[in-house]
Structures are given as structure tokens and as C-alpha cells.
Amino acid sequence: MNLFKDKVAIVTGAASGIGQALCEELGRRGALVIVTDINSEGAEKVASAIQAHGGRATAREVDVSKEEDVQNIVERTVSEHGRLDFMFNNAGIDIGGELRDLRTEHWRRVIDINLWGVIYGSSAAYQVMVKQGYGHIVNTASMVGLFPLPMETAYVTAKHAVVGFSGSLYIEAAALGVHVSVICPDFVKSSFYKDSKHINVDEAQLISQIPDFVYVSPQRCALIALRGVARKKLIVTVGIFSKLLWGLYRYTPTFFLLGQRIYARRLRRLRIGP
Ligand SMILES: NC(=O)c1ccc[n+]([C@@H]2O[C@H](COP(=O)([O-])OP(=O)(O)OC[C@H]3O[C@@H](n4cnc5c(N)ncnc54)[C@H](O)[C@@H]3O)[C@@H](O)[C@H]2O)c1
């Protein structure tokens, strides 16, 4: 059975990468997709491509760090289409580096988009879905929402919060007919790494340390994510590293943290400055 046919779905951060692939796959499966991004031109392109392949999609500019933008898109979608079945809170950015180099503005930007964006999107959609008695909220976290990673404190904090938020809401929402999933990918080949910022770190070296074979494509990520959503799973890991490292952290945290300390020592060599 195609769970997504004729359903109404909003996707944030949908102009590129995982969000774009989710929109394309939802469009292929017959959903009506509201493609939203802070990059309105990119969102338009994604929506036009879905339409060109016979799907239904509309592009809207939404900055997830602005509560009114998120509230408006949810209200507008419901008033135009009469329902909201899926809310994919997917937009995210990374500003990494050692804590001693991160400033408050870096923290605010990461938390505003990666965490507040999810809270705004989930809260607005939840009001609608509780009234409807159905709906599914899907938040994109990361494998580092499941275990710690050095030199990424702001991003890891936000993603852990997204996992905790999603799990708590999953339990709370079940009795009201609303489902919640949280997607935890490892390495997805998108613009994410190019667009991320690392303060006082040699970024080219950092990115070149990730070998090409570890990446999954955004399309594969979307397929795995939608399979998990269809099965109403809470935590949907994407990629072998997400599953393995999460397992390692749960079963042998001491061993896991030892490995991370060795990794941190290697990363510190990429530090620029004193
Ligand atoms: N790529 C990976 O390896 C990876 C791994 C784990 C988790 N993730 C998470 O997946 C999600 C999508 O990442 P991606 O890999 O597709 O990256 P991406 O950079 O390709 O896409 C992110 C999209 O978010 C949009 N965006 C940025 N700020 C926004 C804002 N304030 N409001 C609305 N949209 C905004 C960007 O314009 C972009 O289109 C993010 O939450 C990211 O943290 C990515």
C-alpha cells in the first residue's frame, strides 16, 4: 500500500540534499508536496522538477528560525488543502570547531535553525494534527543526535535535543493519533559539508578525511527515511555508521569514548591558530 498517495506533506530545508530527495520521492509516490526553504529559488526549482515529472508540488520561502514563517506555512497549507498529513522538519546547518573558539552567535545560529526550527515546525503541525486525529511529524536529527562527537558541541547539542524532543513527543502523541519519527543519518552526499563552517579549523582537510565510500546518496537516505516513517518507527538510522556507532555507544560506552578521544587528537591537528 502506498501510504503517501494523496497526502499533504510540508518539507523544510527542501531546496537541496535530503530535503530535496524527500520531496522528489514524496512527489513520485503521489503526495502533494509543499517544498519550503530559506532559498526560495532553489525551492522553486525542486517544485518545478516534481511538476515536470507529473507530481504535485508548490514552493514557499520559509526561514525555520522564524516562528511566524513556520506557523504561516502550516496555516496556509491547511487552509488551502484542508489537511496536513506529514511535517518534515529537515532544515539544518553546522557550525563546528572547538568550544574555546565558538562564540555565542555561532551557538544561536545552530540552535535557532536545528532545534528551534524543529520545535516551531512540530508545535505548529501538532496543533493541526491533534485536531485532525492523525498526522506524522518527521524530524531530521543525525547520528550525532545519538552519541557525542568532539569539535561539534553546538551541532551535537541541537541534534541530541531533537532526538529527546522527538522521543518524548512520540509517547505523548500516540494516544492522540499523531506519529513521530526522527531520522538519524550518518554521511549523506549533499551540500551540507561544503556549506558548514568550522571555526579555526582547516575545513578542506577536515572534509577530505571522510572517504567517499562512506557516503550514502540523498535519494537513498530519503528511501530509508520514508520506509521508517511508513513503519512508524521512532528512530530511523540511515547508513551503517549510524547503526554501528550508536550500538557501540550503548553497549560499551567506555570503549566508544576511548575511540572518540583518539579521533579528537587527530582532529586537533587541523586546528588553525593558537
Ligand atoms: N549530509 C549529512 O551527512 C547529514 C548527516 C546527518 C544529518 N544531516 C541533517 O540533514 C538535514 C538536511 O541536510 P542536508 O545534508 O540535506 O544539507 P543541505 O545543505 O544539502 O540542505 C540543507 C537545506 O536547508 C536549508 N536551510 C538552511 N537554513 C535554513 C533556514 N533557516 N530555514 C530554512 N531552510 C534552511 C538550506 O538552504 C538547504 O537547502 C540537516 O538537518 C542536517 O543536519 C545531514
mmCIF file of N, CA, C and O in Angstrom, residues 121-201:
data_model
loop_
_atom_site.group_PDB
_atom_site.id
_atom_site.type_symbol
_atom_site.label_atom_id
_atom_site.label_comp_id
_atom_site.label_asym_id
_atom_site.label_seq_id
_atom_site.Cartn_x
_atom_site.Cartn_y
_atom_site.Cartn_z
ATOM 1 N N GLY A 121 8.215 23.916 13.942
ATOM 2 C CA GLY A 121 7.513 23.093 12.949
ATOM 3 C C GLY A 121 6.649 22.031 13.604
ATOM 4 O O GLY A 121 5.495 21.815 13.204
ATOM 5 N N SER A 122 7.196 21.374 14.626
ATOM 6 C CA SER A 122 6.446 20.307 15.296
ATOM 7 C C SER A 122 5.245 20.887 16.028
ATOM 8 O O SER A 122 4.140 20.320 15.972
ATOM 9 N N SER A 123 5.451 22.003 16.722
ATOM 10 C CA SER A 123 4.356 22.585 17.522
ATOM 11 C C SER A 123 3.212 23.039 16.615
ATOM 12 O O SER A 123 2.039 22.763 16.902
ATOM 13 N N ALA A 124 3.555 23.729 15.532
ATOM 14 C CA ALA A 124 2.507 24.231 14.626
ATOM 15 C C ALA A 124 1.758 23.065 13.988
ATOM 16 O O ALA A 124 0.518 23.055 13.932
ATOM 17 N N ALA A 125 2.500 22.058 13.530
ATOM 18 C CA ALA A 125 1.855 20.902 12.889
ATOM 19 C C ALA A 125 1.037 20.110 13.903
ATOM 20 O O ALA A 125 -0.055 19.612 13.587
ATOM 21 N N TYR A 126 1.552 20.002 15.114
ATOM 22 C CA TYR A 126 0.886 19.188 16.146
ATOM 23 C C TYR A 126 -0.507 19.724 16.473
ATOM 24 O O TYR A 126 -1.455 18.948 16.634
ATOM 25 N N GLN A 127 -0.626 21.066 16.556
ATOM 26 C CA GLN A 127 -1.938 21.670 16.840
ATOM 27 C C GLN A 127 -2.972 21.193 15.813
ATOM 28 O O GLN A 127 -4.082 20.819 16.148
ATOM 29 N N VAL A 128 -2.547 21.202 14.554
ATOM 30 C CA VAL A 128 -3.436 20.786 13.457
ATOM 31 C C VAL A 128 -3.710 19.281 13.540
ATOM 32 O O VAL A 128 -4.855 18.831 13.434
ATOM 33 N N MET A 129 -2.659 18.514 13.746
ATOM 34 C CA MET A 129 -2.774 17.044 13.690
ATOM 35 C C MET A 129 -3.604 16.506 14.857
ATOM 36 O O MET A 129 -4.356 15.538 14.696
ATOM 37 N N VAL A 130 -3.473 17.130 16.016
ATOM 38 C CA VAL A 130 -4.276 16.691 17.172
ATOM 39 C C VAL A 130 -5.761 16.920 16.868
ATOM 40 O O VAL A 130 -6.598 16.044 17.128
ATOM 41 N N LYS A 131 -6.068 18.066 16.269
ATOM 42 C CA LYS A 131 -7.477 18.345 15.892
ATOM 43 C C LYS A 131 -7.964 17.332 14.866
ATOM 44 O O LYS A 131 -9.085 16.847 14.923
ATOM 45 N N GLN A 132 -7.106 17.022 13.884
ATOM 46 C CA GLN A 132 -7.484 16.054 12.839
ATOM 47 C C GLN A 132 -7.640 14.644 13.411
ATOM 48 O O GLN A 132 -8.413 13.852 12.922
ATOM 49 N N GLY A 133 -6.802 14.353 14.428
ATOM 50 C CA GLY A 133 -6.754 12.984 14.961
ATOM 51 C C GLY A 133 -5.806 12.095 14.177
ATOM 52 O O GLY A 133 -5.766 10.881 14.370
ATOM 53 N N TYR A 134 -4.998 12.688 13.299
ATOM 54 C CA TYR A 134 -3.975 11.941 12.567
ATOM 55 C C TYR A 134 -2.885 12.892 12.096
ATOM 56 O O TYR A 134 -3.083 14.123 12.069
ATOM 57 N N GLY A 135 -1.758 12.301 11.719
ATOM 58 C CA GLY A 135 -0.632 13.079 11.199
ATOM 59 C C GLY A 135 0.677 12.455 11.644
ATOM 60 O O GLY A 135 0.702 11.610 12.551
ATOM 61 N N HIS A 136 1.754 12.842 10.979
ATOM 62 C CA HIS A 136 3.067 12.263 11.293
ATOM 63 C C HIS A 136 4.113 13.383 11.224
ATOM 64 O O HIS A 136 4.249 14.038 10.197
ATOM 65 N N ILE A 137 4.812 13.586 12.313
ATOM 66 C CA ILE A 137 5.896 14.584 12.368
ATOM 67 C C ILE A 137 7.221 13.846 12.210
ATOM 68 O O ILE A 137 7.476 12.859 12.919
ATOM 69 N N VAL A 138 8.036 14.306 11.258
ATOM 70 C CA VAL A 138 9.310 13.631 10.980
ATOM 71 C C VAL A 138 10.438 14.658 11.110
ATOM 72 O O VAL A 138 10.514 15.606 10.324
ATOM 73 N N ASN A 139 11.280 14.477 12.107
ATOM 74 C CA ASN A 139 12.361 15.424 12.351
ATOM 75 C C ASN A 139 13.693 14.840 11.885
ATOM 76 O O ASN A 139 13.973 13.670 12.143
ATOM 77 N N THR A 140 14.493 15.663 11.219
ATOM 78 C CA THR A 140 15.824 15.174 10.838
ATOM 79 C C THR A 140 16.810 15.570 11.931
ATOM 80 O O THR A 140 17.044 16.758 12.171
ATOM 81 N N ALA A 141 17.373 14.558 12.597
ATOM 82 C CA ALA A 141 18.460 14.810 13.552
ATOM 83 C C ALA A 141 19.745 14.403 12.847
ATOM 84 O O ALA A 141 20.077 14.925 11.779
ATOM 85 N N SER A 142 20.443 13.424 13.397
ATOM 86 C CA SER A 142 21.725 12.974 12.848
ATOM 87 C C SER A 142 22.174 11.801 13.699
ATOM 88 O O SER A 142 21.669 11.604 14.806
ATOM 89 N N MET A 143 23.174 11.047 13.199
ATOM 90 C CA MET A 143 23.735 10.016 14.093
ATOM 91 C C MET A 143 24.315 10.686 15.338
ATOM 92 O O MET A 143 24.316 10.092 16.410
ATOM 93 N N VAL A 144 24.775 11.946 15.209
ATOM 94 C CA VAL A 144 25.351 12.596 16.394
ATOM 95 C C VAL A 144 24.266 13.202 17.295
ATOM 96 O O VAL A 144 24.563 13.946 18.212
ATOM 97 N N GLY A 145 23.012 12.858 17.017
ATOM 98 C CA GLY A 145 21.943 13.069 17.996
ATOM 99 C C GLY A 145 21.874 11.873 18.941
ATOM 100 O O GLY A 145 21.172 11.908 19.953
ATOM 101 N N LEU A 146 22.609 10.807 18.608
ATOM 102 C CA LEU A 146 22.545 9.557 19.379
ATOM 103 C C LEU A 146 23.788 9.313 20.222
ATOM 104 O O LEU A 146 23.769 8.512 21.142
ATOM 105 N N PHE A 147 24.896 9.969 19.852
ATOM 106 C CA PHE A 147 26.138 9.805 20.628
ATOM 107 C C PHE A 147 26.991 11.064 20.444
ATOM 108 O O PHE A 147 26.769 11.844 19.511
ATOM 109 N N PRO A 148 27.983 11.281 21.337
ATOM 110 C CA PRO A 148 28.760 12.521 21.265
ATOM 111 C C PRO A 148 29.808 12.529 20.155
ATOM 112 O O PRO A 148 30.205 11.473 19.655
ATOM 113 N N LEU A 149 30.229 13.712 19.775
ATOM 114 C CA LEU A 149 31.296 13.887 18.778
ATOM 115 C C LEU A 149 32.084 15.143 19.158
ATOM 116 O O LEU A 149 31.488 16.209 19.355
ATOM 117 N N PRO A 150 33.413 15.023 19.263
ATOM 118 C CA PRO A 150 34.197 16.204 19.638
ATOM 119 C C PRO A 150 34.201 17.248 18.530
ATOM 120 O O PRO A 150 33.983 16.915 17.355
ATOM 121 N N MET A 151 34.454 18.479 18.893
ATOM 122 C CA MET A 151 34.589 19.629 17.973
ATOM 123 C C MET A 151 33.274 20.001 17.300
ATOM 124 O O MET A 151 33.273 20.698 16.295
ATOM 125 N N GLU A 152 32.177 19.479 17.813
ATOM 126 C CA GLU A 152 30.863 19.755 17.199
ATOM 127 C C GLU A 152 29.831 19.995 18.310
ATOM 128 O O GLU A 152 28.688 19.553 18.183
ATOM 129 N N THR A 153 30.249 20.674 19.379
ATOM 130 C CA THR A 153 29.355 20.732 20.557
ATOM 131 C C THR A 153 28.004 21.382 20.248
ATOM 132 O O THR A 153 26.974 20.902 20.730
ATOM 133 N N ALA A 154 28.006 22.445 19.463
ATOM 134 C CA ALA A 154 26.733 23.146 19.206
ATOM 135 C C ALA A 154 25.795 22.245 18.394
ATOM 136 O O ALA A 154 24.620 22.056 18.737
ATOM 137 N N TYR A 155 26.311 21.692 17.319
ATOM 138 C CA TYR A 155 25.514 20.824 16.429
ATOM 139 C C TYR A 155 25.025 19.586 17.188
ATOM 140 O O TYR A 155 23.853 19.213 17.105
ATOM 141 N N VAL A 156 25.929 18.975 17.948
ATOM 142 C CA VAL A 156 25.575 17.754 18.686
ATOM 143 C C VAL A 156 24.523 18.062 19.765
ATOM 144 O O VAL A 156 23.587 17.279 19.969
ATOM 145 N N THR A 157 24.662 19.201 20.402
ATOM 146 C CA THR A 157 23.672 19.612 21.414
ATOM 147 C C THR A 157 22.291 19.729 20.779
ATOM 148 O O THR A 157 21.294 19.205 21.295
ATOM 149 N N ALA A 158 22.244 20.416 19.637
ATOM 150 C CA ALA A 158 20.948 20.614 18.950
ATOM 151 C C ALA A 158 20.361 19.274 18.523
ATOM 152 O O ALA A 158 19.167 19.017 18.712
ATOM 153 N N LYS A 159 21.194 18.403 17.965
ATOM 154 C CA LYS A 159 20.673 17.132 17.433
ATOM 155 C C LYS A 159 20.268 16.179 18.559
ATOM 156 O O LYS A 159 19.295 15.436 18.417
ATOM 157 N N HIS A 160 21.010 16.183 19.679
ATOM 158 C CA HIS A 160 20.563 15.385 20.838
ATOM 159 C C HIS A 160 19.199 15.889 21.313
ATOM 160 O O HIS A 160 18.326 15.092 21.674
ATOM 161 N N ALA A 161 19.050 17.198 21.333
ATOM 162 C CA ALA A 161 17.775 17.773 21.777
ATOM 163 C C ALA A 161 16.646 17.357 20.827
ATOM 164 O O ALA A 161 15.534 17.059 21.268
ATOM 165 N N VAL A 162 16.942 17.317 19.548
ATOM 166 C CA VAL A 162 15.909 16.908 18.563
ATOM 167 C C VAL A 162 15.501 15.450 18.812
ATOM 168 O O VAL A 162 14.315 15.114 18.759
ATOM 169 N N VAL A 163 16.476 14.603 19.127
ATOM 170 C CA VAL A 163 16.146 13.194 19.401
ATOM 171 C C VAL A 163 15.313 13.104 20.689
ATOM 172 O O VAL A 163 14.285 12.407 20.721
ATOM 173 N N GLY A 164 15.729 13.817 21.737
ATOM 174 C CA GLY A 164 14.990 13.787 23.011
ATOM 175 C C GLY A 164 13.581 14.334 22.855
ATOM 176 O O GLY A 164 12.606 13.754 23.355
ATOM 177 N N PHE A 165 13.479 15.431 22.131
ATOM 178 C CA PHE A 165 12.181 16.057 21.863
ATOM 179 C C PHE A 165 11.267 15.082 21.118
ATOM 180 O O PHE A 165 10.106 14.882 21.489
ATOM 181 N N SER A 166 11.820 14.461 20.084
ATOM 182 C CA SER A 166 11.006 13.571 19.239
ATOM 183 C C SER A 166 10.536 12.354 20.029
ATOM 184 O O SER A 166 9.377 11.940 19.896
ATOM 185 N N GLY A 167 11.431 11.790 20.846
ATOM 186 C CA GLY A 167 11.063 10.612 21.642
ATOM 187 C C GLY A 167 9.978 10.935 22.648
ATOM 188 O O GLY A 167 9.019 10.159 22.822
ATOM 189 N N SER A 168 10.106 12.076 23.293
ATOM 190 C CA SER A 168 9.103 12.462 24.298
ATOM 191 C C SER A 168 7.755 12.703 23.627
ATOM 192 O O SER A 168 6.712 12.272 24.127
ATOM 193 N N LEU A 169 7.797 13.391 22.483
ATOM 194 C CA LEU A 169 6.541 13.674 21.775
ATOM 195 C C LEU A 169 5.921 12.382 21.212
ATOM 196 O O LEU A 169 4.690 12.248 21.182
ATOM 197 N N TYR A 170 6.769 11.465 20.796
ATOM 198 C CA TYR A 170 6.302 10.167 20.261
ATOM 199 C C TYR A 170 5.361 9.497 21.264
ATOM 200 O O TYR A 170 4.289 9.006 20.900
ATOM 201 N N ILE A 171 5.778 9.525 22.546
ATOM 202 C CA ILE A 171 4.972 8.860 23.581
ATOM 203 C C ILE A 171 3.692 9.663 23.837
ATOM 204 O O ILE A 171 2.586 9.126 23.886
ATOM 205 N N GLU A 172 3.889 10.999 23.973
ATOM 206 C CA GLU A 172 2.765 11.885 24.292
ATOM 207 C C GLU A 172 1.697 11.873 23.190
ATOM 208 O O GLU A 172 0.497 11.915 23.465
ATOM 209 N N ALA A 173 2.169 11.813 21.941
ATOM 210 C CA ALA A 173 1.264 11.994 20.803
ATOM 211 C C ALA A 173 0.502 10.722 20.423
ATOM 212 O O ALA A 173 -0.543 10.800 19.765
ATOM 213 N N ALA A 174 1.029 9.567 20.848
ATOM 214 C CA ALA A 174 0.473 8.288 20.372
ATOM 215 C C ALA A 174 -1.022 8.176 20.649
ATOM 216 O O ALA A 174 -1.793 7.754 19.775
ATOM 217 N N ALA A 175 -1.430 8.589 21.841
ATOM 218 C CA ALA A 175 -2.837 8.437 22.232
ATOM 219 C C ALA A 175 -3.737 9.379 21.432
ATOM 220 O O ALA A 175 -4.963 9.216 21.434
ATOM 221 N N LEU A 176 -3.135 10.372 20.776
ATOM 222 C CA LEU A 176 -3.929 11.363 20.039
ATOM 223 C C LEU A 176 -3.896 11.106 18.528
ATOM 224 O O LEU A 176 -4.332 11.943 17.735
ATOM 225 N N GLY A 177 -3.323 9.991 18.153
ATOM 226 C CA GLY A 177 -3.333 9.597 16.733
ATOM 227 C C GLY A 177 -2.199 10.200 15.921
ATOM 228 O O GLY A 177 -2.183 10.087 14.699
ATOM 229 N N VAL A 178 -1.254 10.854 16.601
ATOM 230 C CA VAL A 178 -0.159 11.506 15.862
ATOM 231 C C VAL A 178 1.125 10.688 16.047
ATOM 232 O O VAL A 178 1.467 10.295 17.160
ATOM 233 N N HIS A 179 1.826 10.434 14.934
ATOM 234 C CA HIS A 179 3.068 9.664 14.970
ATOM 235 C C HIS A 179 4.265 10.604 14.873
ATOM 236 O O HIS A 179 4.158 11.698 14.309
ATOM 237 N N VAL A 180 5.387 10.139 15.400
ATOM 238 C CA VAL A 180 6.621 10.944 15.369
ATOM 239 C C VAL A 180 7.784 10.027 15.010
ATOM 240 O O VAL A 180 7.883 8.913 15.523
ATOM 241 N N SER A 181 8.630 10.510 14.107
ATOM 242 C CA SER A 181 9.862 9.779 13.768
ATOM 243 C C SER A 181 11.018 10.760 13.783
ATOM 244 O O SER A 181 10.832 11.963 13.550
ATOM 245 N N VAL A 182 12.210 10.229 14.045
ATOM 246 C CA VAL A 182 13.400 11.090 13.970
ATOM 247 C C VAL A 182 14.442 10.357 13.128
ATOM 248 O O VAL A 182 14.762 9.199 13.370
ATOM 249 N N ILE A 183 14.905 11.049 12.085
ATOM 250 C CA ILE A 183 15.835 10.458 11.125
ATOM 251 C C ILE A 183 17.266 10.756 11.593
ATOM 252 O O ILE A 183 17.592 11.920 11.865
ATOM 253 N N CYS A 184 18.080 9.727 11.657
ATOM 254 C CA CYS A 184 19.460 9.894 12.154
ATOM 255 C C CYS A 184 20.469 9.368 11.130
ATOM 256 O O CYS A 184 20.972 8.242 11.256
ATOM 257 N N PRO A 185 20.777 10.189 10.116
ATOM 258 C CA PRO A 185 21.718 9.728 9.082
ATOM 259 C C PRO A 185 23.161 9.841 9.550
ATOM 260 O O PRO A 185 23.475 10.621 10.451
ATOM 261 N N ASP A 186 24.046 9.061 8.875
ATOM 262 C CA ASP A 186 25.484 9.278 9.123
ATOM 263 C C ASP A 186 26.022 10.262 8.082
ATOM 264 O O ASP A 186 25.908 11.471 8.260
ATOM 265 N N PHE A 187 26.547 9.771 6.970
ATOM 266 C CA PHE A 187 27.153 10.684 5.991
ATOM 267 C C PHE A 187 26.323 10.669 4.705
ATOM 268 O O PHE A 187 26.231 9.634 4.049
ATOM 269 N N VAL A 188 25.748 11.815 4.388
ATOM 270 C CA VAL A 188 24.926 11.907 3.174
ATOM 271 C C VAL A 188 25.594 12.904 2.231
ATOM 272 O O VAL A 188 25.969 14.015 2.650
ATOM 273 N N LYS A 189 25.748 12.514 0.988
ATOM 274 C CA LYS A 189 26.445 13.357 -0.002
ATOM 275 C C LYS A 189 25.531 14.511 -0.407
ATOM 276 O O LYS A 189 24.655 14.358 -1.253
ATOM 277 N N SER A 190 25.699 15.650 0.246
ATOM 278 C CA SER A 190 24.867 16.820 -0.069
ATOM 279 C C SER A 190 25.754 18.063 0.038
ATOM 280 O O SER A 190 26.956 17.952 0.263
ATOM 281 N N SER A 191 25.118 19.227 -0.055
ATOM 282 C CA SER A 191 25.894 20.476 0.078
ATOM 283 C C SER A 191 26.270 20.757 1.521
ATOM 284 O O SER A 191 26.936 21.748 1.819
ATOM 285 N N PHE A 192 25.779 19.898 2.416
ATOM 286 C CA PHE A 192 25.922 20.137 3.843
ATOM 287 C C PHE A 192 27.379 20.405 4.260
ATOM 288 O O PHE A 192 27.666 21.340 4.999
ATOM 289 N N TYR A 193 28.281 19.563 3.759
ATOM 290 C CA TYR A 193 29.684 19.673 4.194
ATOM 291 C C TYR A 193 30.330 20.927 3.605
ATOM 292 O O TYR A 193 31.101 21.607 4.273
ATOM 293 N N LYS A 194 29.962 21.240 2.367
ATOM 294 C CA LYS A 194 30.507 22.432 1.707
ATOM 295 C C LYS A 194 29.997 23.695 2.417
ATOM 296 O O LYS A 194 30.726 24.659 2.606
ATOM 297 N N ASP A 195 28.733 23.675 2.833
ATOM 298 C CA ASP A 195 28.125 24.867 3.431
ATOM 299 C C ASP A 195 28.409 24.998 4.928
ATOM 300 O O ASP A 195 28.171 26.053 5.511
ATOM 301 N N SER A 196 28.892 23.922 5.560
ATOM 302 C CA SER A 196 29.114 24.013 7.010
ATOM 303 C C SER A 196 30.368 24.857 7.287
ATOM 304 O O SER A 196 31.238 24.982 6.429
ATOM 305 N N LYS A 197 30.387 25.433 8.494
ATOM 306 C CA LYS A 197 31.536 26.274 8.870
ATOM 307 C C LYS A 197 32.209 25.642 10.073
ATOM 308 O O LYS A 197 31.546 25.135 10.970
ATOM 309 N N HIS A 198 33.536 25.684 10.078
ATOM 310 C CA HIS A 198 34.278 25.203 11.242
ATOM 311 C C HIS A 198 35.253 26.293 11.650
ATOM 312 O O HIS A 198 36.108 26.679 10.860
ATOM 313 N N ILE A 199 35.065 26.770 12.856
ATOM 314 C CA ILE A 199 35.841 27.931 13.308
ATOM 315 C C ILE A 199 37.260 27.480 13.689
ATOM 316 O O ILE A 199 37.430 26.537 14.468
ATOM 317 N N ASN A 200 38.237 28.175 13.109
ATOM 318 C CA ASN A 200 39.664 27.884 13.367
ATOM 319 C C ASN A 200 40.056 26.434 13.039
ATOM 320 O O ASN A 200 40.878 25.835 13.741
ATOM 321 N N VAL A 201 39.431 25.897 12.021
ATOM 322 C CA VAL A 201 39.743 24.522 11.605
ATOM 323 C C VAL A 201 40.028 24.538 10.099
ATOM 324 O O VAL A 201 39.363 25.262 9.352
#
